[in-house]
mmCIF file of C-alpha atoms in Angstrom:
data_model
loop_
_atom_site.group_PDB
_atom_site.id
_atom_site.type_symbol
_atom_site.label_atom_id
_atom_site.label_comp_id
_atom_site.label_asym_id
_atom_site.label_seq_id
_atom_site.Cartn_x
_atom_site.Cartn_y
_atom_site.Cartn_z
ATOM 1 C CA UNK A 829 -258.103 70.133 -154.178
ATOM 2 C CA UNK A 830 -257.360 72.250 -150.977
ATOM 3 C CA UNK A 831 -259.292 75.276 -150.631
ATOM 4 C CA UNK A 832 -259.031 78.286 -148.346
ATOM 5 C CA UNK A 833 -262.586 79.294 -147.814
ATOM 6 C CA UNK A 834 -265.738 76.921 -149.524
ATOM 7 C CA UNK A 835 -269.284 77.480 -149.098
ATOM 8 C CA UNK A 836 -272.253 75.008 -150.102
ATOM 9 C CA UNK A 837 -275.856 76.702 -150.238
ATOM 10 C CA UNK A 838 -275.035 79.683 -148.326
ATOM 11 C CA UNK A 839 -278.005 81.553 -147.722
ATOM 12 C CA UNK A 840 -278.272 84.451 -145.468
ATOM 13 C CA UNK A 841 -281.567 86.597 -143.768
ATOM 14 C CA UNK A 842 -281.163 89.415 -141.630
ATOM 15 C CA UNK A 843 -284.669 91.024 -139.924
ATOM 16 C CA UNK A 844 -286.585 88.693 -142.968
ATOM 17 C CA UNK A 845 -285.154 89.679 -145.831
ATOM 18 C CA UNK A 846 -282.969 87.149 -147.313
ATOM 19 C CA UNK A 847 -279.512 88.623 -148.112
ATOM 20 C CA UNK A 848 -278.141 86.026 -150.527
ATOM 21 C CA UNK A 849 -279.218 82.506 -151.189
ATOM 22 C CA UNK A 850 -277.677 79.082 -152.324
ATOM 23 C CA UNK A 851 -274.302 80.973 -152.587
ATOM 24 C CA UNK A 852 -271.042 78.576 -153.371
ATOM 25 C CA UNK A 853 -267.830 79.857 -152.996
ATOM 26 C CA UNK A 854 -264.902 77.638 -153.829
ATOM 27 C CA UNK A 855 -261.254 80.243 -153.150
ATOM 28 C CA UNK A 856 -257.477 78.820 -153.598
ATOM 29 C CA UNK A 857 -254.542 80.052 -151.747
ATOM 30 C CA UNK A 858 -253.472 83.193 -153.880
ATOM 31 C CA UNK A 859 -257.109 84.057 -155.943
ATOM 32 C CA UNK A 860 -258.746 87.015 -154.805
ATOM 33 C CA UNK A 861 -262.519 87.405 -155.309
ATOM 34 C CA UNK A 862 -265.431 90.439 -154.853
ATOM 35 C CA UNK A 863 -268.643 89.565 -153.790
ATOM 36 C CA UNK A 864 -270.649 93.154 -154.741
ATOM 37 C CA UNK A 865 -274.260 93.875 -154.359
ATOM 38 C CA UNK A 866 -277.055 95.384 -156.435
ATOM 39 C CA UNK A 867 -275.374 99.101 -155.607
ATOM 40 C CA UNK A 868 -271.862 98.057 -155.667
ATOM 41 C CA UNK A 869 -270.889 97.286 -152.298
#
């Protein structure tokens, strides 16, 4: 199957503090998607 955007164990750290962790993402052509945070963002 062709994706548009994949991830595999996406993790993320900015000044230390890890962001998101082991993250996978698997999008088709025409799905959308929200990634939101703890407040909503």
């Amino acid at each position: 199957m062709s994706y548009i955007l994949q991830t595999s164990r996406l993790t993320k750290t900015i000044g230390g503090k890890e962001l998101v962790r082991d993250v996978d993402i698997h999008v088709k052509q025409g799905e959308i998607y929200g990634f939101l945070g703890p407040n909503g963002a």
